[in-house]
Each structure stands twice: as C-alpha cells, then as structure tokens.
CSV table of C-alpha atoms in Angstrom, one decimal:
chain,number,residue,atom,x,y,z
K,1013,MET,CA,0.0,0.0,0.0
K,1014,TYR,CA,2.8,2.4,1.0
K,1015,GLY,CA,4.5,1.7,-2.4
K,1016,LEU,CA,1.7,3.6,-4.2
K,1017,THR,CA,1.7,6.4,-1.6
K,1018,ARG,CA,5.4,6.7,-1.7
K,1019,SER,CA,5.4,6.9,-5.5
K,1020,LEU,CA,2.9,9.8,-5.3
K,1021,LEU,CA,4.8,11.5,-2.5
K,1022,PHE,CA,8.1,11.2,-4.4
K,1023,ARG,CA,6.6,13.0,-7.3
K,1024,LEU,CA,6.5,16.1,-5.1
K,1025,PRO,CA,9.7,18.0,-4.0
K,1026,ALA,CA,11.1,16.5,-0.8
K,1027,GLU,CA,10.0,19.2,1.6
K,1028,PRO,CA,6.4,19.6,0.5
K,1029,ALA,CA,6.1,15.8,0.6
K,1030,HIS,CA,7.5,15.8,4.1
K,1031,ARG,CA,4.9,18.4,5.2
K,1032,LEU,CA,2.1,16.4,3.6
K,1033,GLY,CA,3.2,13.2,5.3
K,1034,LEU,CA,3.4,15.0,8.7
K,1035,PHE,CA,0.0,16.5,8.1
K,1036,GLY,CA,-1.5,13.0,7.7
K,1037,LEU,CA,0.2,11.8,10.9
K,1038,ARG,CA,-1.0,14.9,12.7
K,1039,GLU,CA,-4.6,14.2,11.6
K,1040,LEU,CA,-4.3,10.6,12.6
K,1041,GLY,CA,-3.3,11.7,16.0
K,1042,HIS,CA,-6.7,13.4,16.5
K,1043,SER,CA,-8.3,10.0,17.0
K,1044,GLN,CA,-6.7,8.3,20.0
K,1045,GLU,CA,-8.9,5.2,19.5
K,1046,LEU,CA,-7.6,4.8,15.9
K,1047,CYS,CA,-4.0,5.4,17.0
K,1048,GLN,CA,-4.3,2.7,19.8
K,1049,SER,CA,-5.8,0.3,17.3
K,1050,LEU,CA,-3.1,0.8,14.7
K,1051,ARG,CA,-0.4,0.6,17.4
K,1052,ALA,CA,-1.8,-2.7,18.7
K,1053,ARG,CA,-1.8,-4.1,15.1
K,1054,ALA,CA,1.8,-2.9,14.6
K,1055,LEU,CA,2.9,-4.6,17.8
K,1056,ARG,CA,0.9,-7.8,17.5
K,1057,GLY,CA,3.0,-10.8,18.5
K,1058,VAL,CA,5.6,-8.6,20.2
K,1059,THR,CA,6.7,-10.3,23.4
K,1060,GLU,CA,8.5,-9.1,26.5
K,1061,ALA,CA,11.6,-10.6,25.1
K,1062,LEU,CA,12.0,-7.6,22.8
K,1063,ALA,CA,11.7,-5.1,25.6
K,1064,VAL,CA,14.8,-3.1,26.6
K,1065,GLU,CA,15.5,-0.7,29.5
K,1066,VAL,CA,17.7,2.3,29.1
K,1067,ALA,CA,18.3,4.9,31.9
K,1068,GLY,CA,15.3,3.6,33.8
K,1069,LEU,CA,13.0,3.9,30.8
K,1070,ARG,CA,11.2,0.9,29.4
K,1071,PHE,CA,11.1,0.5,25.6
K,1072,ALA,CA,8.6,-2.1,24.4
K,1073,HIS,CA,11.2,-3.1,21.7
K,1074,PRO,CA,14.4,-1.6,20.3
K,1075,VAL,CA,13.0,0.4,17.3
K,1076,ALA,CA,12.4,4.1,18.0
K,1077,LEU,CA,11.9,7.2,15.9
K,1078,ALA,CA,14.8,9.7,15.7
K,1079,ALA,CA,14.5,13.5,16.0
K,1080,GLY,CA,14.1,15.5,12.8
K,1081,LEU,CA,10.8,14.2,11.5
K,1082,ASP,CA,8.5,16.0,13.9
K,1083,LYS,CA,10.3,19.1,15.0
K,1084,ASP,CA,7.4,20.8,16.7
K,1085,ALA,CA,5.7,17.8,18.4
K,1086,GLU,CA,2.7,18.1,16.2
K,1087,ALA,CA,2.3,14.4,15.2
K,1088,VAL,CA,3.6,12.5,18.2
K,1089,ASP,CA,0.5,10.3,18.6
K,1090,GLY,CA,0.3,9.5,14.9
K,1091,LEU,CA,4.0,8.4,15.1
K,1092,PHE,CA,3.4,6.2,18.1
K,1093,ALA,CA,0.5,4.6,16.1
K,1094,CYS,CA,3.1,3.4,13.7
K,1095,GLY,CA,4.5,1.2,16.4
K,1096,PHE,CA,7.7,3.0,17.5
K,1097,SER,CA,8.8,2.2,21.0
K,1098,ALA,CA,9.7,5.8,21.5
K,1099,VAL,CA,9.4,9.1,19.7
K,1100,GLU,CA,12.0,11.9,19.8
K,1101,ILE,CA,10.8,15.4,18.8
K,1102,GLY,CA,12.9,18.3,17.7
K,1103,THR,CA,15.5,19.6,17.3
K,1104,VAL,CA,13.7,22.5,19.2
K,1105,THR,CA,15.3,25.9,19.7
K,1106,PRO,CA,14.2,28.5,22.3
K,1107,ARG,CA,12.9,31.0,19.7
K,1108,PRO,CA,11.2,30.2,16.4
K,1109,GLN,CA,13.4,30.2,13.3
K,1110,PRO,CA,12.7,29.6,9.7
K,1111,GLY,CA,15.9,27.6,9.0
K,1112,ASN,CA,18.0,27.8,5.9
K,1113,PRO,CA,16.7,29.0,2.5
K,1114,THR,CA,14.9,26.4,0.3
K,1115,PRO,CA,15.6,24.1,-1.4
K,1116,ARG,CA,17.2,22.4,1.6
K,1117,LEU,CA,16.0,18.8,1.5
K,1118,PHE,CA,17.0,16.3,-1.3
K,1119,ARG,CA,16.2,12.7,-1.8
K,1120,LEU,CA,18.7,10.3,-3.4
K,1121,PRO,CA,16.6,7.1,-3.9
K,1122,GLU,CA,19.3,5.2,-5.7
K,1123,HIS,CA,21.4,5.5,-2.6
K,1124,GLN,CA,18.5,5.2,-0.1
K,1125,ALA,CA,19.7,8.6,1.2
K,1126,VAL,CA,18.6,12.1,2.0
K,1127,ILE,CA,20.7,15.3,2.2
K,1128,ASN,CA,19.3,18.1,4.4
K,1129,ARG,CA,20.4,21.5,5.4
K,1130,MET,CA,17.1,22.4,7.2
K,1131,GLY,CA,18.9,24.4,9.9
K,1132,PHE,CA,16.8,23.7,12.9
K,1133,ASN,CA,13.6,25.1,11.4
K,1134,ASN,CA,10.9,25.0,14.1
K,1135,HIS,CA,8.3,27.2,15.8
K,1136,GLY,CA,10.2,27.4,19.1
K,1137,ALA,CA,10.0,25.8,22.5
K,1138,ALA,CA,6.8,27.5,23.5
K,1139,VAL,CA,4.8,26.0,20.5
K,1140,ALA,CA,6.3,22.5,21.0
K,1141,ALA,CA,5.4,22.7,24.7
K,1142,ALA,CA,1.8,23.7,23.9
K,1143,HIS,CA,1.5,20.7,21.6
K,1144,LEU,CA,2.8,18.3,24.2
K,1145,ARG,CA,0.5,19.6,26.9
K,1146,GLN,CA,-2.4,18.6,24.7
K,1147,ARG,CA,-1.4,14.9,24.7
K,1148,ALA,CA,-3.3,12.4,26.9
K,1149,TRP,CA,-1.9,9.2,25.4
K,1150,HIS,CA,1.6,8.1,26.5
K,1151,PRO,CA,2.4,4.6,25.1
K,1152,GLY,CA,6.1,4.9,25.2
K,1153,PRO,CA,9.0,7.3,26.1
K,1154,LEU,CA,9.1,10.7,24.6
K,1155,GLY,CA,12.4,12.3,23.9
K,1156,ILE,CA,13.1,16.1,23.7
K,1157,ASN,CA,15.9,17.0,21.4
K,1158,VAL,CA,17.2,20.6,22.0
K,1159,GLY,CA,19.6,22.9,20.2
K,1160,LYS,CA,20.6,26.6,19.9
K,1161,ASN,CA,19.2,29.3,17.7
K,1162,LYS,CA,21.4,30.1,14.7
K,1163,ASP,CA,21.9,33.7,15.7
K,1164,THR,CA,22.9,32.9,19.2
K,1165,PRO,CA,26.7,33.3,19.6
K,1166,LEU,CA,28.5,30.1,20.4
K,1167,GLU,CA,29.7,31.5,23.7
K,1168,GLN,CA,26.1,32.0,24.7
K,1169,ALA,CA,24.9,28.6,23.5
K,1170,VAL,CA,24.4,27.3,27.0
K,1171,GLU,CA,21.6,29.8,27.6
K,1172,ASP,CA,19.6,28.4,24.7
K,1173,TYR,CA,19.9,24.8,25.8
K,1174,VAL,CA,18.9,25.8,29.3
K,1175,ALA,CA,15.9,27.7,28.1
K,1176,CYS,CA,14.7,24.7,26.1
K,1177,VAL,CA,15.1,22.5,29.2
K,1178,ASP,CA,13.0,25.0,31.2
K,1179,ALA,CA,10.2,24.9,28.6
K,1180,LEU,CA,10.2,21.3,27.6
K,1181,ALA,CA,12.0,18.9,30.0
K,1182,PRO,CA,9.0,18.5,32.3
K,1183,LEU,CA,6.9,17.4,29.3
K,1184,GLY,CA,9.1,14.6,28.1
K,1185,ASP,CA,10.8,11.4,29.4
K,1186,TYR,CA,14.3,12.2,28.4
K,1187,VAL,CA,16.3,15.1,26.9
K,1188,VAL,CA,18.9,15.1,24.2
K,1189,VAL,CA,21.5,17.8,23.7
K,1190,ASN,CA,22.1,18.1,20.0
K,1191,ALA,CA,25.7,19.4,19.6
K,1192,SER,CA,26.3,17.7,16.3
K,1193,SER,CA,24.1,19.1,13.5
K,1194,PRO,CA,26.2,20.2,10.6
K,1195,ASN,CA,23.6,22.8,9.6
K,1196,THR,CA,24.1,25.3,12.4
K,1197,PRO,CA,27.5,27.1,11.9
K,1198,GLY,CA,30.0,26.3,14.6
K,1199,LEU,CA,27.7,23.9,16.5
K,1200,ARG,CA,30.0,20.9,16.3
K,1201,LYS,CA,32.7,22.9,18.2
K,1202,LEU,CA,30.5,22.2,21.2
K,1203,GLN,CA,31.7,18.6,21.0
K,1204,GLU,CA,35.2,19.6,22.0
K,1205,PRO,CA,35.9,18.3,25.6
K,1206,GLU,CA,36.1,21.6,27.5
K,1207,GLN,CA,33.1,23.3,25.9
K,1208,LEU,CA,31.1,20.0,26.0
K,1209,SER,CA,31.7,19.5,29.7
K,1210,ALA,CA,30.7,23.0,30.5
K,1211,LEU,CA,27.5,22.8,28.4
K,1212,LEU,CA,26.5,19.4,29.8
K,1213,GLY,CA,27.1,20.6,33.4
K,1214,ALA,CA,24.9,23.6,32.9
K,1215,VAL,CA,22.1,21.6,31.3
K,1216,GLN,CA,22.3,18.9,34.0
K,1217,GLU,CA,22.0,21.6,36.7
K,1218,ARG,CA,18.9,23.1,35.2
K,1219,LEU,CA,17.4,19.7,34.4
K,1220,ALA,CA,17.8,18.6,38.0
K,1221,ALA,CA,15.9,21.8,39.1
K,1222,VAL,CA,13.0,21.6,36.7
K,1223,ALA,CA,12.6,17.9,35.9
K,1224,PRO,CA,14.5,15.9,38.6
K,1225,GLY,CA,15.5,12.4,37.5
K,1226,LYS,CA,15.0,12.9,33.8
K,1227,PRO,CA,17.8,11.2,31.8
K,1228,LEU,CA,20.1,13.4,29.7
K,1229,PHE,CA,21.7,12.1,26.5
K,1230,LEU,CA,24.2,13.7,24.0
K,1231,LYS,CA,23.8,13.3,20.3
K,1232,ILE,CA,27.1,13.1,18.5
K,1233,ALA,CA,28.4,13.2,14.9
K,1234,PRO,CA,29.5,10.2,12.7
K,1235,ASP,CA,32.4,12.3,11.5
K,1236,LEU,CA,34.3,12.2,14.8
K,1237,THR,CA,37.7,10.6,14.8
K,1238,PRO,CA,38.1,7.5,17.0
K,1239,GLU,CA,40.1,9.6,19.4
K,1240,ALA,CA,37.4,12.2,19.5
K,1241,VAL,CA,34.8,9.6,20.2
K,1242,ASP,CA,36.9,8.5,23.2
K,1243,GLU,CA,37.1,12.1,24.5
K,1244,VAL,CA,33.3,12.5,24.2
K,1245,VAL,CA,32.7,9.2,26.0
K,1246,ASP,CA,35.1,10.2,28.8
K,1247,VAL,CA,33.3,13.6,29.2
K,1248,ALA,CA,29.9,11.9,29.2
K,1249,ARG,CA,31.0,9.4,31.8
K,1250,ALA,CA,32.6,12.0,34.0
K,1251,ARG,CA,29.3,14.0,33.8
K,1252,LYS,CA,27.3,10.8,34.5
K,1253,LEU,CA,25.2,11.2,31.4
K,1254,ALA,CA,22.4,8.7,30.8
K,1255,GLY,CA,24.0,7.9,27.4
K,1256,LEU,CA,24.8,8.9,23.9
K,1257,VAL,CA,22.7,9.1,20.7
K,1258,ALA,CA,25.1,7.9,17.9
K,1259,THR,CA,24.9,9.3,15.3
K,1260,ASN,CA,23.7,12.5,13.6
K,1261,THR,CA,24.1,13.1,9.8
K,1262,THR,CA,27.4,13.1,8.1
K,1263,VAL,CA,29.2,15.8,6.0
K,1264,ALA,CA,31.0,13.1,4.1
K,1265,ARG,CA,29.9,12.1,0.5
K,1266,PRO,CA,30.9,8.5,0.0
K,1267,PHE,CA,29.6,8.3,-3.5
K,1268,GLU,CA,29.3,10.2,-6.7
K,1269,HIS,CA,25.9,11.8,-7.5
K,1270,PRO,CA,24.7,15.1,-9.0
K,1271,LEU,CA,23.3,16.1,-5.6
K,1272,ALA,CA,26.4,15.2,-3.7
K,1273,LYS,CA,27.6,18.8,-4.1
K,1274,GLU,CA,24.7,20.1,-2.0
K,1275,ALA,CA,25.7,21.3,1.4
K,1276,GLY,CA,24.1,19.6,4.4
K,1277,GLY,CA,24.0,16.4,6.4
K,1278,LEU,CA,23.7,13.1,4.6
K,1279,SER,CA,21.5,10.4,6.2
K,1280,GLY,CA,20.3,7.0,5.2
K,1281,ALA,CA,22.1,3.9,4.0
K,1282,PRO,CA,25.5,5.6,3.2
K,1283,VAL,CA,26.0,6.6,6.8
K,1284,ARG,CA,25.2,3.2,8.2
K,1285,GLU,CA,28.8,1.9,8.6
K,1286,ALA,CA,30.2,5.2,9.9
K,1287,ALA,CA,27.5,5.3,12.6
K,1288,ASN,CA,28.2,1.6,13.5
K,1289,ALA,CA,31.9,2.4,13.8
K,1290,VAL,CA,31.1,5.2,16.3
K,1291,ILE,CA,28.7,3.0,18.2
K,1292,ARG,CA,31.4,0.3,18.4
K,1293,ARG,CA,34.1,2.7,19.6
K,1294,ALA,CA,31.8,4.4,22.2
K,1295,TYR,CA,30.7,1.0,23.5
K,1296,LEU,CA,34.3,-0.2,23.9
K,1297,ARG,CA,35.6,3.0,25.4
K,1298,SER,CA,32.9,2.8,28.1
K,1299,GLY,CA,33.2,-0.9,28.6
K,1300,GLY,CA,29.5,-1.1,27.9
K,1301,ALA,CA,28.8,1.2,30.8
K,1302,LEU,CA,27.4,4.1,28.8
K,1303,PRO,CA,24.1,3.3,27.1
K,1304,ILE,CA,23.9,4.1,23.4
K,1305,ILE,CA,20.9,4.9,21.2
K,1306,GLY,CA,22.0,4.0,17.7
K,1307,ALA,CA,20.9,5.8,14.6
K,1308,GLY,CA,22.0,6.0,11.0
K,1309,GLY,CA,21.1,3.9,7.9
K,1310,VAL,CA,18.4,1.7,9.5
K,1311,PHE,CA,16.0,0.1,7.0
K,1312,SER,CA,15.7,-3.5,8.0
K,1313,ALA,CA,15.7,-5.9,10.9
K,1314,GLN,CA,19.3,-6.8,10.0
K,1315,ASP,CA,20.3,-3.1,10.3
K,1316,VAL,CA,18.7,-3.0,13.8
K,1317,TYR,CA,20.4,-6.2,14.8
K,1318,GLU,CA,23.8,-5.0,13.7
K,1319,LYS,CA,23.5,-1.9,15.8
K,1320,LEU,CA,22.4,-3.9,18.8
K,1321,ARG,CA,25.4,-6.2,18.4
K,1322,ALA,CA,27.7,-3.2,18.0
K,1323,GLY,CA,26.6,-1.8,21.3
K,1324,ALA,CA,23.3,0.1,20.9
K,1325,SER,CA,20.5,-0.6,23.3
K,1326,VAL,CA,17.8,1.2,21.3
K,1327,VAL,CA,17.9,1.9,17.5
K,1328,GLN,CA,16.3,5.0,16.0
K,1329,VAL,CA,15.1,5.4,12.4
K,1330,TYR,CA,14.4,8.5,10.3
K,1331,THR,CA,15.4,8.2,6.6
K,1332,GLY,CA,14.5,4.6,6.6
K,1333,PHE,CA,11.0,5.5,7.7
K,1334,ILE,CA,10.7,8.0,4.7
K,1335,TYR,CA,11.5,5.2,2.3
K,1336,GLU,CA,9.9,2.2,4.1
K,1337,GLY,CA,6.7,3.9,5.3
K,1338,PRO,CA,4.4,3.5,8.3
K,1339,GLY,CA,4.5,-0.3,8.1
K,1340,MET,CA,8.2,-0.4,8.8
K,1341,VAL,CA,8.1,-1.3,12.5
K,1342,ARG,CA,5.5,-4.0,11.9
K,1343,ARG,CA,7.7,-5.6,9.3
K,1344,ILE,CA,11.0,-5.3,11.3
K,1345,LEU,CA,9.9,-6.7,14.7
K,1346,PRO,CA,9.1,-10.3,13.6
K,1347,ALA,CA,12.3,-10.5,11.5
K,1348,LEU,CA,14.3,-9.1,14.4
K,1349,ALA,CA,12.9,-11.7,16.8
K,1350,ALA,CA,13.9,-14.4,14.2
K,1351,LEU,CA,17.4,-13.1,14.0
K,1352,LEU,CA,17.7,-13.1,17.8
K,1353,ALA,CA,16.4,-16.7,18.0
K,1354,ARG,CA,18.7,-17.8,15.2
K,1355,ASP,CA,21.7,-16.8,17.3
K,1356,GLY,CA,20.4,-18.2,20.5
K,1357,PHE,CA,19.4,-15.0,22.2
K,1358,THR,CA,16.2,-15.2,24.3
K,1359,SER,CA,15.9,-11.4,24.6
K,1360,ALA,CA,17.0,-8.3,22.7
K,1361,SER,CA,19.0,-7.1,25.7
K,1362,GLN,CA,21.3,-10.1,25.4
K,1363,ALA,CA,22.4,-9.0,21.9
K,1364,ILE,CA,23.6,-5.6,23.0
K,1365,GLY,CA,27.3,-5.5,22.5
K,1366,ALA,CA,27.4,-9.2,21.5
K,1367,GLU,CA,30.0,-8.8,18.8
K,1368,HIS,CA,32.5,-7.5,21.3
K,1369,ARG,CA,32.0,-10.4,23.7
K,1370,SER,CA,32.4,-12.9,20.9
K,1371,ALA,CA,35.5,-11.2,19.6
K,1372,GLY,CA,37.1,-10.6,23.0
K,1373,THR,CA,38.0,-7.1,21.8
K,1374,PRO,CA,39.9,-5.0,24.4
K,1375,ALA,CA,38.7,-1.5,25.2
K,1376,PRO,CA,40.7,1.3,23.6
C-alpha cells in the first residue's frame, strides 16, 4: 500500500512531501482510538523478550523514531500509532526560526539517502510545549531534542539549551543535547571536551531543578575521529550522562551523485557503517557502561540487529521511515525476533554488544 503512496509523494519535491506526510500523521493523532488500534496491530505478537530498558525507561522493543521528522511535536500520537517504542521530537530551539533557504532537502533514492540542510527550522520551544500539553496518550518514552538558535553566539549557547530545558523537559521522558548538527554554523565545536563538559554541566544543573530524575543524552556526529569519540565518551561518563545518541548526519559524501555537491547532512544507508563504527568505539571505550541509542542507515531488521550487536541498546530510524513507510516497524519486529532466536538470544538485551564479547576485543 505504501509503495503507491510513496510513488505519489516522491513526485513532489522533498520538503512539500514531508509536510504532507506530517499533516497525515497529525490528523491521525486526533483519534486516540484509531491510534491505539493501529499501534496494537503494529505490535501484534511482540513479546516481553524484545523489551529493553535504558536509563530507567522501558522500551517495548528496540525500534524508535529519531528526532528531525517531527520538529514541533505536532504528530507524536500519529507516530506512536506506527508502532515505534519511543518518539523523539525536535530539534527544538528556544525561539522560532525559519531555518535555511529552500531548497534544503534532497532525496537520493538510488542510494537510499537524504541530504538536508534544514537548519533547525521550528516554531520554538513554547509552541512545542503547547502541543505536548495537549497529549493524553503516553504509550512509550518521549524524547526532547534541543539545540541553539542560529543567531545565538556560540559562547552563549548554554543559555539556549537551558531555556529549552526549562520549557520542555517536564513534558518529556528524556532530553537530548544536539551538539552535532552540521547545519548550524560552529555547532559541532561544542563537542570539544572543555566546551562540552561546561555545556552538559549547565544543562544537568537546570534539568535537576525543573525535571528531577529525567535522563540526559548527548547526540554526536558520525564524523568524529576514533580519538574524539573517546574524548566525548570520557566527558559523558565524567558528567554521569544517561547515554549517547550515535549518530547524527554526516558531511561526508561516500559516492558520486549530481546532488552530492549540495551542502548539508547526509543520512540513510550511506551513513550506516560510519554510525556503526562510532557505536562500536563508544561501547568499547565505556566498557558497555554508557548506554547508546544508535541511529544511521536503519532500513531493516538486519540493520537494527547490527547496531544492537555493535553496542546500541535502542535503535532509531528516520530516513528509513521515509523510504519504508508506516508499516516499517510492523515488518521489522518479527524479523528481528527471528534473528535473535537464530543466534540463541532469548531477549533483545542479550544481543547488546554481543559482537565484542564474541571477539574478545579489548577496550581502547
């Protein structure tokens, strides 16, 4: 069914198609009864064996939705209806901003990829908060992904992150600091150890004041060197973060294509291996002590399984959802259960980091 819908949507430019899809999900969310019915159908046959726990949060299964699709929290219930174990909204900034000039979103179907330079386009924290206050259905964890406004100087970035925490943290189940988007000038400098430690410390302090006990995660780039991943993990552990989200989009272009010259972050299948490499490195550096939410190039149960084995506890999708459609989770979960059973795992949690245990790889 989605094949026909996708062929129609893909006749539109990427951003209008995105808005149309989001509109449909938002309208779906107006009927809680229908959402519950569709979610039950998507999760039919899912057993407790697929459930995982991260930072005290229970995920019914490992497949969640990444930030970027629903920046303003307008279609959360419609997205949960698709069967995702968790939904992450954002990236949200304190003040509304239009983002970068259009066109700024490009599909590359032959590579199962997307290039975007959206630039944190959103209606601001107050609007997202208003949308979240209207929700009455809470079938799984809700993540709040926060960033800084483009016109906020880097030395004042902390103020923007803290403002987002004030407005949104009490309305979600966990918070993600996005310091890794390639589309906000200078943002990735916040991943440098000294600045990162200061930023995380300030966010943690405010989070403890306005939403005590809410887990804090850090989203990192796939373009970090192995040594930089080690530094980020060390800072995250020193700050006692709940975990990492690995990874964001890449600025690399590992193929030739007429659109490859377009600026922005590349997501989808071409970022899969780079993301997996960061997950592996982060898992090894922490000795498995720092939970990882994996993201990047997830289209199938095999992709989810690879990230679990590499060290992710939960796996997020975004570009894969654009290509695979709302039946994606329903198709992945039985196949994932079969992969786990094939290799002798009786639960998804047993597969987390399994490739390192079998290889006996020492920590870096």
